Amino acid sequence: MQAHSGIPKRCRSARSSRVWLPALAVAAIASATHAQTPRTWIAGSGVWSNPLNWSPNDVPNTPPESAVIAGAGALTATLDIPALLVGTSITNPSAILSMNPGAVLAVGTAGLNTGLSNSGTLRINNSGAAILTQLRFPAGCIISGAGRIELNAEASTLDSAFISPDLGFNWTNGPGHTIAGAGRLYGPIINQGAIAADLTGRTLQIAGDVQNSGGTIAATLGILELAQGARLSGGSVTANPGASLRAIDQAGLASMTLSGLIGVAPGARLEIGAGSLTGTFDLKINDTGANSGTQAIAVAAATLGGGGTSATSLNANPSDLDSAILASESGTLTIGSGHTIRGTGRIYAPLAGVPTINANVASRELEVLGDVDMSGGGSMSATSAGSILSLGNSVTVTGGSLSAGAGAFGRIRSFASPLLRGTALSGTIEVRPGAMLRVDGLGLSNAGTLLINSTGDNTQTSLFFTQNAAASGAGNITLNANSFDPATAVISGASGVSLSNSAGHAIRGNGKITIPITNQGAISANNPVGPLQLLANVTNSGAGATSASNATLQLANNMTLTGGSFSSFGTGRLSVPLGESATLSAFTISAGGVAHALGGSTLRFTGGLTNNGQIVINPAGDLQLSRLRASSSNTLQGTGSVILNANAANLDSAMLDAPGFTITHAPGHTITGQGRIYSAMNNSGLIVAGSAGQSLEIVSAISQTAGGRVRAGAGRLALRSGSSVSGGEFDRTGSGRLTVDGSAAASSVRTTTPIDVAAGSTFTLSAFTNDSEIVVNPTNDNVATRLAFPGTQTLLGTGSIILNALSNPSVRARLDGPVSPELLTLSPGQVLRGSGTVGGNVRVEGTIAPGTPPSGTGQLIFEEAPQLAGTTVFDFNLASSSSYDSIAMKKPYTLGGTLTVALTGGYNPISTHLFLLVDGSPGATRTGGFDAFNLPAITPSLPRRVWRLNYLPEDVTLRLTCAADFNGDGLVNDEDFQYFLYAYDELLCPTPESMLYPLQPEPCPADLNQDGFVLDDDFVLFAQAYNLLICQ
């Protein structure tokens, strides 16, 4: 039955898969239950809508009709109207079913579907006009036969010739059948035949999943595009020379044979599915090099390559390497034999198999950000002029090789920390500033130059050995530290790890070596801009040698140099030999120079020593006495440092002394390390703790100018019994702390470093400025530990004093002021914390905060009543009904200041919880109350809850209670009534304080209805609560 009504068309996006046919759909539903009714073409060429061309004479266009294009010889049946059929057959191999622009041929219904049998040609959009033209499968379809479907879309409107199933269905291109031309194929598709883009310069686009079950997909002359949702699996995909196969959106390939150039358009994502992509192909990621994120990503266990010579070519835009990436969301990506990853971009995927990676684009970078396992073969290289193959993040590279050709570079990216496991190096491999190149026990085979901190920036850069290893080959490791900091180029290792420097291999340049070395090759300081520091033992064996050429080889920080030879060229310099004794008189160690006093040796100086380098005392850490000794009262000056490096079991194994004399320590000079300072000293320089685990002790009188510094660092810095420091400053680097171990004193000193007064010690302060913290008895040992302030004085600054007596507070942690009338004043910036005892006459203008910060609780005991000021703050934490801050008063006292209370640890008090904030001993009577309050906010409730203080004769308690409980005793009784009368007489809010009624946290407690007045309305509310007696 012929239909003459027009069919509305709608615009389609690239993701659409249908043109709906409302009229035909209704007809299909109406006849779905009828039997199939075939209509056979009996004419030569003609139009579909002519009934005379069919037998019987009825135009097939609605179910249950089907169409058969038969006849003999060449003919063209032109579809000029929409048709919805249960099946279509083209049995004449010379017949053409030609669809006019805008035509829709729908094959198959939910009730009847005999598919499409095609032995001839089905042409979609015979004129190529820009009008939607569709072959539609409402219930899916199997296309059979040896014929062809030719799509002839207009170039800018691919949906002017397209094939699509309805939602929830797929269609099959059967064996021997071909789909070709230009247009769009929507999936899902099962391809058992051939799909070919065979029109020169024209595009055939796949926009859905394709299961290539024995079929082939090819771009023979035209452009084959994989659009959004196109995921191809199985079979083969081919791009002939001159043709193009491109993924333009999110698409996928899995388990298939590829041939030719496969492009990934800028901004597209090509997913690599399970299985292998084999064949002879080039997968080009970001084929035009635009600045848009483009990726090929493995989404399942996959293999790239095998079965031929193939490549993945990354083609990132110069401004962003992430515009071409190879990644994996499913673990390791296996690289088959014969496959090369090359170009410029980033490789995020972990690689295994036989990875071959080549940075082959001149002056461009290919960065590896995933592990690479070449234990089964493979290589990494940079081969073009200026090309860079870089390693980033903390990738692990196993086996294989990393090489750089002439003018090219291997690179360890800044701030990366890759691990090499038996990877051979050749060419120039640079470790960029901030990076750490790690090497494991498989060692470093190096035939080139490994350059540490290639640009000499002021950023720590290192080569780090994780296990005992050897550096071998005819190459060199060159340290290129910034001239201001040798730590910007370091060779180091894990604890207990050593390095063997094999014959023929060299370590040179300027920087630091902190790993023990067995040296059979060469170690040479050959860069005049800075020293090469050996901070660990070096043992020369065989032909191993050390040298300095117009540079300094420094032996420092627990190192021993044993055997072998040392050669000095030009201005090269070395330390005092092991066990020797030498005297330097009016001597200068120039910038970068080093003098060592090894274990058991003595380095004397007289007439002034200008040290612009380093003097290392006992670098091997031997137990013998080792010293730097002033043999007269003279000056230690310059911009260098003395490093004491005693054995931890005997700090006297590295000492600075001057028996009977005084050293003047000039500005700009530093004394540091592990050991003891016995010399009396006028210090205008810096005395600073050594590295972590080291201990530097001062056992003498130090008089400092304003510029003098005693500095805590990573190691322990201690003032021992007999020491005193006057003037200058205590400061620190990092988390350093100063320890007082014994009886020590400081006067007119400012501290910006924390000070620990060790158990059993006494630290006496005068005219002191505390801008950090002073912890008394940090270990809470049961021995007397004191912070003493003799005479009238004020402790200035913005720091804190922490008394750390968790028990026996009168002994374990004390702050002792002077006896009245002399007075210690803690200035407004000081905070008194912890648990312990305060003795003597003390005025607190700052904060009293029992417990340890930020939320610990404790009690401070005042043996004498403290004097308070308007700036005084009581800062209490409430952690539970049994764990909260408090103070104890042993003598009559007067309250004042601000009460601040905080709830910690999620604690939520109830009305039965009572907090004894001020615990007065018998006879320690209270006068007055707090002046201001900062208490936790209260969640609104019925009845209303408020904070109330109970000012008792000797104690002060705090309770969260009902509003009518004015004294916070948990009851509403006559005492509260007396307070109500007092407030009622005052009428106006706030209620003023009196001797009998100090201030409460609420400014007007008796204003129970919170209208700003204490009136009869409030009395009614009070009476109601009074009748209940107990706070509800």
Coordinates of C-alpha atoms in Angstrom, one line a residue, residues 235-734:
G235 CA 39.5 -9.2 12.4
S236 CA 41.7 -6.7 10.6
V237 CA 41.8 -3.0 10.0
T238 CA 43.8 -1.6 7.1
A239 CA 44.7 1.8 5.9
N240 CA 46.2 1.8 2.4
P241 CA 48.8 4.3 1.3
G242 CA 47.1 7.6 0.5
A243 CA 44.0 6.6 2.5
S244 CA 43.3 7.5 6.1
L245 CA 42.1 5.7 9.2
R246 CA 41.4 8.1 12.1
A247 CA 39.9 8.0 15.6
I248 CA 38.2 11.4 16.0
D249 CA 36.5 11.0 19.3
Q250 CA 36.4 8.3 22.0
A251 CA 36.9 5.1 20.1
G252 CA 38.6 1.7 20.6
L253 CA 40.6 -1.1 19.0
A254 CA 41.0 -4.6 20.5
S255 CA 42.5 -7.9 19.4
M256 CA 43.0 -7.3 15.7
T257 CA 45.5 -7.0 12.9
L258 CA 46.3 -3.5 11.8
S259 CA 48.0 -2.3 8.7
G260 CA 49.0 1.2 7.6
L261 CA 48.7 4.5 9.3
I262 CA 46.1 4.8 12.1
G263 CA 45.6 8.3 13.3
V264 CA 44.2 9.6 16.6
A265 CA 42.8 13.1 16.0
P266 CA 43.6 15.9 18.4
G267 CA 41.4 15.7 21.5
A268 CA 40.4 12.1 20.8
R269 CA 40.8 9.0 23.1
L270 CA 41.6 5.7 21.5
E271 CA 41.0 2.8 23.9
I272 CA 43.1 -0.3 23.4
G273 CA 41.1 -3.3 24.5
A274 CA 42.0 -6.8 25.6
G275 CA 44.2 -8.8 23.3
S276 CA 46.9 -7.9 20.8
L277 CA 47.1 -5.2 18.1
T278 CA 49.4 -6.9 15.6
G279 CA 50.6 -6.3 12.1
T280 CA 52.5 -3.6 10.2
F281 CA 51.1 -0.3 11.3
D282 CA 51.8 3.1 12.7
L283 CA 49.5 4.3 15.4
K284 CA 49.9 8.1 15.4
I285 CA 48.6 9.9 18.5
N286 CA 47.5 13.5 17.7
D287 CA 48.1 13.1 14.0
T288 CA 48.0 16.9 13.3
G289 CA 50.0 18.0 16.4
A290 CA 47.3 20.4 17.7
N291 CA 47.4 21.6 21.3
S292 CA 44.6 19.3 22.5
G293 CA 44.8 16.4 25.0
T294 CA 45.0 13.2 22.9
Q295 CA 45.5 9.7 24.2
A296 CA 45.8 6.1 23.4
I297 CA 44.9 4.2 26.5
A298 CA 44.9 0.5 27.4
V299 CA 41.6 -0.4 29.1
A300 CA 42.3 -4.1 29.5
A301 CA 45.3 -6.5 29.3
A302 CA 46.7 -5.6 25.9
T303 CA 49.7 -6.1 23.7
L304 CA 50.9 -3.5 21.1
G305 CA 52.8 -5.0 18.2
G306 CA 54.0 -8.4 17.1
G307 CA 53.8 -10.1 13.8
G308 CA 55.5 -7.2 11.9
T309 CA 57.3 -3.9 12.1
S310 CA 55.0 -1.4 13.8
A311 CA 55.1 1.8 15.8
T312 CA 53.1 4.0 18.1
S313 CA 54.0 7.6 17.2
L314 CA 53.3 10.3 19.6
N315 CA 53.0 13.7 18.0
A316 CA 52.5 16.2 20.9
N317 CA 52.1 19.9 20.3
P318 CA 55.4 21.7 21.5
S319 CA 53.5 23.6 24.2
D320 CA 52.1 20.5 26.0
L321 CA 53.5 17.0 26.1
D322 CA 50.1 15.8 27.3
S323 CA 48.6 16.5 23.9
A324 CA 49.9 13.1 22.9
I325 CA 50.0 10.3 25.6
L326 CA 50.1 6.6 25.8
A327 CA 48.5 5.4 29.1
S328 CA 46.9 2.4 30.7
E329 CA 43.9 1.9 33.0
S330 CA 44.6 -1.8 33.3
G331 CA 48.1 -2.4 34.5
T332 CA 51.0 -3.2 32.3
L333 CA 50.9 -2.7 28.6
T334 CA 52.9 -5.4 26.8
I335 CA 55.0 -4.3 23.8
G336 CA 55.5 -7.0 21.2
S337 CA 58.7 -7.7 19.2
G338 CA 59.2 -5.2 16.4
H339 CA 57.1 -2.5 17.9
T340 CA 58.6 1.0 18.6
I341 CA 57.1 3.8 20.7
R342 CA 58.5 7.0 19.3
G343 CA 58.0 10.7 18.7
T344 CA 57.2 13.4 21.3
G345 CA 54.7 13.2 24.2
R346 CA 54.2 11.3 27.4
I347 CA 54.1 7.5 28.1
Y348 CA 52.1 6.9 31.3
A349 CA 51.5 3.2 30.7
P350 CA 53.7 0.6 32.5
L351 CA 55.5 -1.3 29.7
A352 CA 56.7 -4.9 29.5
G353 CA 57.5 -7.4 26.8
V354 CA 60.1 -6.0 24.4
P355 CA 59.7 -2.2 24.8
T356 CA 61.6 -0.1 22.3
I357 CA 61.2 3.6 23.0
N358 CA 62.8 6.2 20.7
A359 CA 62.7 10.0 21.1
N360 CA 63.3 10.7 17.4
V361 CA 61.9 14.2 16.9
A362 CA 64.6 16.8 16.7
S363 CA 64.6 19.3 19.7
R364 CA 61.5 17.6 21.2
E365 CA 60.9 15.5 24.3
L366 CA 59.4 12.0 24.9
E367 CA 58.7 11.5 28.6
V368 CA 58.3 8.1 30.2
L369 CA 56.1 8.2 33.3
G370 CA 55.3 4.5 33.7
D371 CA 57.6 1.5 34.6
V372 CA 59.5 0.0 31.8
D373 CA 60.5 -3.7 32.1
M374 CA 63.1 -4.5 29.4
S375 CA 64.3 -7.8 31.1
G376 CA 63.0 -9.6 28.0
G377 CA 64.7 -7.2 25.6
G378 CA 64.2 -3.6 24.5
S379 CA 65.8 -0.2 24.5
M380 CA 65.2 3.4 25.3
S381 CA 67.0 6.1 23.2
A382 CA 67.1 9.6 21.9
T383 CA 68.5 9.7 18.4
S384 CA 67.8 13.1 16.7
A385 CA 69.6 16.3 17.3
G386 CA 68.3 18.0 20.4
S387 CA 65.8 15.2 21.1
I388 CA 65.2 14.2 24.7
L389 CA 64.1 10.9 26.2
S390 CA 63.1 11.7 29.8
L391 CA 62.1 9.7 32.8
G392 CA 59.6 11.2 35.3
N393 CA 57.9 10.4 38.5
S394 CA 59.3 7.4 40.4
V395 CA 59.3 5.0 37.5
T396 CA 61.3 1.7 37.6
V397 CA 63.3 0.8 34.5
T398 CA 64.5 -2.8 34.4
G399 CA 67.2 -4.1 32.1
G400 CA 67.8 -3.0 28.6
S401 CA 69.6 0.3 27.8
L402 CA 69.1 4.0 27.9
S403 CA 71.2 5.8 25.3
A404 CA 71.5 9.2 23.7
G405 CA 73.0 9.8 20.3
A406 CA 75.1 12.7 19.3
G407 CA 73.4 16.0 20.2
A408 CA 70.6 14.1 21.9
F409 CA 69.9 13.6 25.6
G410 CA 68.6 11.1 28.1
R411 CA 67.0 13.0 30.9
I412 CA 65.8 12.5 34.5
R413 CA 63.1 15.1 34.9
S414 CA 63.3 17.7 37.6
F415 CA 61.9 16.4 41.0
A416 CA 61.5 12.9 39.6
S417 CA 63.0 9.8 41.3
P418 CA 63.2 6.9 38.8
L419 CA 64.9 3.6 39.7
L420 CA 67.3 1.9 37.3
R421 CA 67.6 -1.9 37.6
G422 CA 70.5 -3.1 35.5
T423 CA 70.0 -0.6 32.7
A424 CA 73.0 0.2 30.6
L425 CA 73.7 3.9 29.9
S426 CA 75.5 5.5 27.0
G427 CA 75.7 9.0 25.6
T428 CA 74.8 12.0 27.7
I429 CA 72.2 11.3 30.5
E430 CA 71.3 14.3 32.5
V431 CA 69.7 14.4 35.9
R432 CA 67.8 17.6 36.1
P433 CA 67.6 19.9 39.2
G434 CA 65.5 18.5 42.0
A435 CA 65.6 14.9 40.6
M436 CA 66.9 11.8 42.3
L437 CA 68.1 8.9 40.1
R438 CA 68.0 5.7 42.0
V439 CA 70.0 2.6 41.2
D440 CA 69.6 -0.8 42.8
G441 CA 72.0 -3.8 43.3
L442 CA 72.1 -4.7 39.6
G443 CA 74.5 -1.7 39.3
L444 CA 75.2 1.0 36.9
S445 CA 76.9 0.1 33.6
N446 CA 77.9 3.5 32.2
A447 CA 79.6 4.1 28.9
G448 CA 78.7 7.8 28.7
T449 CA 78.3 10.8 30.9
L450 CA 75.8 10.8 33.7
L451 CA 75.4 14.5 34.6
I452 CA 73.9 15.2 38.1
N453 CA 72.2 18.7 38.1
S454 CA 72.8 19.4 34.5
T455 CA 72.0 23.1 34.7
G456 CA 73.7 23.8 38.1
D457 CA 70.5 25.2 39.7
N458 CA 70.3 25.7 43.4
T459 CA 68.1 22.7 44.0
Q460 CA 69.1 19.4 45.6
T461 CA 69.7 16.8 42.9
S462 CA 71.1 13.3 43.5
L463 CA 72.1 9.8 42.4
F464 CA 70.9 7.4 45.0
F465 CA 71.9 3.7 45.4
T466 CA 69.3 1.6 47.1
Q467 CA 71.5 -1.5 47.5
N468 CA 75.2 -2.4 47.3
A469 CA 76.1 -1.8 43.7
A470 CA 78.9 -1.2 41.2
A471 CA 79.4 1.7 38.8
S472 CA 81.2 0.2 35.8
G473 CA 82.1 1.0 32.2
A474 CA 84.3 3.6 30.5
G475 CA 82.0 6.5 31.3
N476 CA 81.8 9.0 34.2
I477 CA 79.4 10.4 36.8
T478 CA 79.8 14.2 36.8
L479 CA 78.4 16.2 39.7
N480 CA 77.5 19.7 38.7
A481 CA 76.4 21.4 41.9
N482 CA 75.4 25.0 42.2
S483 CA 78.4 26.9 43.4
F484 CA 76.5 28.0 46.5
D485 CA 75.4 24.6 47.7
P486 CA 77.3 21.2 47.1
A487 CA 74.1 19.5 48.2
T488 CA 72.5 20.4 44.8
A489 CA 74.5 17.5 43.3
V490 CA 74.8 14.4 45.4
I491 CA 75.7 10.7 45.2
S492 CA 74.1 9.0 48.2
G493 CA 72.7 5.7 49.3
A494 CA 70.5 4.0 51.8
S495 CA 71.7 3.2 55.2
G496 CA 74.4 0.5 55.1
V497 CA 74.8 0.6 51.3
S498 CA 78.1 1.0 49.6
L499 CA 79.2 1.6 46.0
S500 CA 82.0 0.0 44.0
N501 CA 83.6 2.4 41.5
S502 CA 85.1 -0.1 39.0
A503 CA 88.3 0.3 37.1
G504 CA 88.0 2.7 34.1
H505 CA 85.0 4.5 35.6
A506 CA 85.3 8.0 37.0
I507 CA 83.4 10.1 39.5
R508 CA 84.2 13.8 39.1
G509 CA 82.9 17.4 39.3
N510 CA 81.6 19.3 42.3
G511 CA 79.0 18.2 44.8
K512 CA 78.7 15.7 47.6
I513 CA 79.3 12.0 47.9
T514 CA 77.6 10.6 51.0
I515 CA 77.8 6.9 50.2
P516 CA 80.8 4.7 51.2
I517 CA 82.8 3.9 48.1
T518 CA 85.3 1.2 47.1
N519 CA 87.2 3.0 44.4
Q520 CA 89.1 1.1 41.7
G521 CA 88.6 3.9 39.2
A522 CA 89.0 7.7 39.6
I523 CA 87.5 10.2 42.0
S524 CA 88.4 13.7 40.9
A525 CA 87.4 17.2 42.1
N526 CA 87.9 19.0 38.8
N527 CA 85.3 21.9 38.8
P528 CA 86.7 25.2 40.2
V529 CA 83.3 26.5 41.0
G530 CA 82.9 24.3 44.1
P531 CA 84.3 21.4 46.1
L532 CA 83.7 17.7 45.7
Q533 CA 82.8 16.5 49.2
L534 CA 83.4 13.0 50.4
L535 CA 81.1 12.6 53.4
A536 CA 81.5 8.9 53.7
N537 CA 84.5 6.5 53.8
V538 CA 86.4 6.0 50.6
T539 CA 88.7 3.1 50.1
N540 CA 91.0 3.1 47.1
S541 CA 92.0 -0.3 45.8
G542 CA 93.9 -1.5 42.7
A543 CA 94.3 1.5 40.4
G544 CA 91.9 3.6 42.3
A545 CA 92.9 7.2 42.8
T546 CA 91.7 10.5 44.1
S547 CA 92.7 13.9 42.8
A548 CA 91.9 17.6 42.9
S549 CA 92.5 19.7 39.8
N550 CA 92.2 23.5 40.6
A551 CA 89.5 22.4 43.0
T552 CA 89.0 21.1 46.5
L553 CA 88.4 17.5 47.6
Q554 CA 86.8 17.8 51.0
L555 CA 86.9 14.9 53.4
A556 CA 84.1 15.4 55.9
N557 CA 81.2 14.0 57.9
N558 CA 82.4 10.7 59.2
M559 CA 84.5 9.7 56.2
T560 CA 87.8 7.8 56.0
L561 CA 90.1 7.9 53.0
T562 CA 92.2 4.8 53.0
G563 CA 94.9 3.6 50.6
G564 CA 95.5 4.6 47.0
S565 CA 96.8 8.1 46.1
F566 CA 95.8 11.7 46.1
S567 CA 97.0 14.0 43.3
S568 CA 96.8 17.8 43.4
F569 CA 96.7 19.9 40.3
G570 CA 96.8 23.6 40.2
T571 CA 95.1 24.9 43.3
G572 CA 93.8 21.5 44.4
R573 CA 93.8 20.9 48.2
L574 CA 93.3 18.2 50.8
S575 CA 92.9 17.8 54.5
V576 CA 95.6 17.1 57.2
P577 CA 96.4 13.4 56.9
L578 CA 95.3 10.7 59.3
G579 CA 97.0 10.8 62.7
E580 CA 99.1 13.9 61.8
S581 CA 99.5 17.0 63.9
A582 CA 99.8 20.4 62.3
T583 CA 99.7 24.0 63.3
L584 CA 98.2 26.8 61.2
S585 CA 99.4 30.2 62.1
A586 CA 97.6 33.3 60.7
F587 CA 96.3 30.9 58.1
T588 CA 93.6 31.2 55.5
I589 CA 91.6 28.4 54.0
S590 CA 90.2 30.0 50.9
A591 CA 86.7 29.7 49.6
G592 CA 86.0 26.0 48.9
G593 CA 89.1 24.9 50.6
V594 CA 89.1 22.2 53.3
A595 CA 91.3 21.2 56.2
H596 CA 90.6 18.0 58.1
A597 CA 91.8 16.7 61.4
L598 CA 91.2 13.0 61.1
G599 CA 90.8 10.6 64.0
G600 CA 93.5 11.0 66.6
S601 CA 95.0 14.1 65.0
T602 CA 95.3 17.7 66.3
L603 CA 94.9 20.7 64.1
R604 CA 96.3 23.8 66.0
F605 CA 95.9 27.4 65.0
T606 CA 97.4 30.5 66.3
G607 CA 97.7 34.1 65.1
G608 CA 94.1 34.0 63.8
L609 CA 92.6 31.5 61.4
T610 CA 90.6 32.7 58.4
N611 CA 88.5 29.8 57.2
N612 CA 86.4 30.2 54.1
G613 CA 86.0 26.5 53.6
Q614 CA 85.6 23.7 56.0
I615 CA 87.6 22.3 58.9
V616 CA 86.3 18.8 59.7
I617 CA 87.4 17.3 63.0
N618 CA 87.5 13.5 63.0
P619 CA 85.5 12.8 59.8
A620 CA 85.8 9.0 60.3
G621 CA 84.1 9.1 63.7
D622 CA 87.0 7.2 65.4
L623 CA 87.0 7.0 69.2
Q624 CA 90.4 8.7 69.5
L625 CA 90.6 12.2 70.9
S626 CA 90.5 14.6 67.9
R627 CA 90.6 18.4 68.3
L628 CA 90.8 21.8 66.8
R629 CA 92.8 23.8 69.3
A630 CA 93.6 27.4 69.7
S631 CA 97.2 27.6 71.1
S632 CA 96.7 31.3 71.9
S633 CA 93.9 33.8 72.4
N634 CA 93.1 34.6 68.8
T635 CA 90.4 34.9 66.1
L636 CA 88.6 32.2 64.2
Q637 CA 87.1 34.1 61.3
G638 CA 86.0 33.9 57.6
T639 CA 82.9 32.5 55.9
G640 CA 83.6 28.8 56.4
S641 CA 82.8 26.3 59.1
V642 CA 84.4 23.9 61.6
I643 CA 82.6 20.6 61.6
L644 CA 83.0 18.5 64.7
N645 CA 82.4 14.8 63.9
A646 CA 82.8 12.9 67.1
N647 CA 82.0 9.2 67.6
A648 CA 78.6 9.1 69.3
A649 CA 80.1 7.0 72.1
N650 CA 82.6 9.6 73.0
L651 CA 81.8 13.2 72.2
D652 CA 85.4 14.2 73.2
S653 CA 86.5 12.5 70.0
A654 CA 85.8 15.8 68.2
M655 CA 86.4 18.9 70.3
L656 CA 87.2 22.6 70.0
D657 CA 89.3 23.8 72.9
A658 CA 91.7 26.5 73.9
P659 CA 93.2 25.7 77.4
G660 CA 93.8 29.0 79.2
F661 CA 92.8 31.1 76.2
T662 CA 89.7 32.6 74.6
I663 CA 88.6 32.3 70.9
T664 CA 87.0 35.2 69.2
H665 CA 84.6 33.7 66.8
A666 CA 84.0 36.3 64.1
P667 CA 80.8 37.1 62.2
G668 CA 80.0 34.9 59.2
H669 CA 81.8 31.8 60.5
T670 CA 80.1 28.6 61.7
I671 CA 80.9 25.9 64.2
T672 CA 78.8 22.8 63.8
G673 CA 78.7 19.0 63.9
Q674 CA 79.0 16.4 66.7
G675 CA 81.3 16.9 69.6
R676 CA 82.0 19.4 72.5
I677 CA 83.1 23.0 72.7
Y678 CA 85.3 23.5 75.7
S679 CA 86.8 26.9 74.7
A680 CA 85.8 30.2 76.3
M681 CA 84.5 32.2 73.4
N682 CA 83.5 35.7 72.2
N683 CA 81.0 34.6 69.6
S684 CA 79.8 36.9 66.8
G685 CA 79.3 34.0 64.4
L686 CA 77.1 30.9 64.3
I687 CA 77.3 27.8 66.5
V688 CA 74.8 25.3 65.1
A689 CA 73.8 21.7 65.8
G690 CA 74.9 19.0 63.3
S691 CA 72.8 16.6 61.3
A692 CA 70.2 14.3 62.6
G693 CA 71.5 11.9 65.2
Q694 CA 74.4 14.0 66.1
S695 CA 75.0 15.9 69.3
L696 CA 76.9 19.2 69.9
E697 CA 77.5 20.2 73.5
I698 CA 78.7 23.5 74.9
V699 CA 80.7 23.2 78.1
S700 CA 82.1 26.7 78.4
A701 CA 81.2 30.4 78.8
I702 CA 80.1 32.0 75.6
S703 CA 79.8 35.8 75.4
Q704 CA 77.9 36.9 72.2
T705 CA 77.6 40.1 70.4
A706 CA 74.3 41.1 68.9
G707 CA 75.1 39.1 65.8
G708 CA 76.2 36.0 67.6
R709 CA 74.0 32.9 67.2
V710 CA 73.7 29.5 68.9
R711 CA 71.5 27.6 66.5
A712 CA 69.7 24.3 66.9
G713 CA 69.3 22.1 63.8
A714 CA 68.6 18.6 62.9
G715 CA 70.9 17.3 65.5
R716 CA 71.0 17.7 69.3
L717 CA 72.5 21.0 70.6
A718 CA 73.0 21.1 74.4
L719 CA 74.2 23.4 77.1
R720 CA 76.0 21.3 79.7
S721 CA 76.8 22.0 83.3
G722 CA 79.3 24.8 83.6
S723 CA 78.1 26.5 80.4
S724 CA 76.7 30.0 80.2
V725 CA 75.6 32.2 77.3
S726 CA 75.3 35.9 77.4
G727 CA 74.0 38.2 74.7
G728 CA 73.0 37.3 71.1
E729 CA 70.4 34.7 70.2
F730 CA 69.4 31.1 70.2
D731 CA 67.8 30.2 66.9
R732 CA 67.3 27.2 64.7
T733 CA 66.8 25.7 61.3
G734 CA 64.1 23.2 60.6

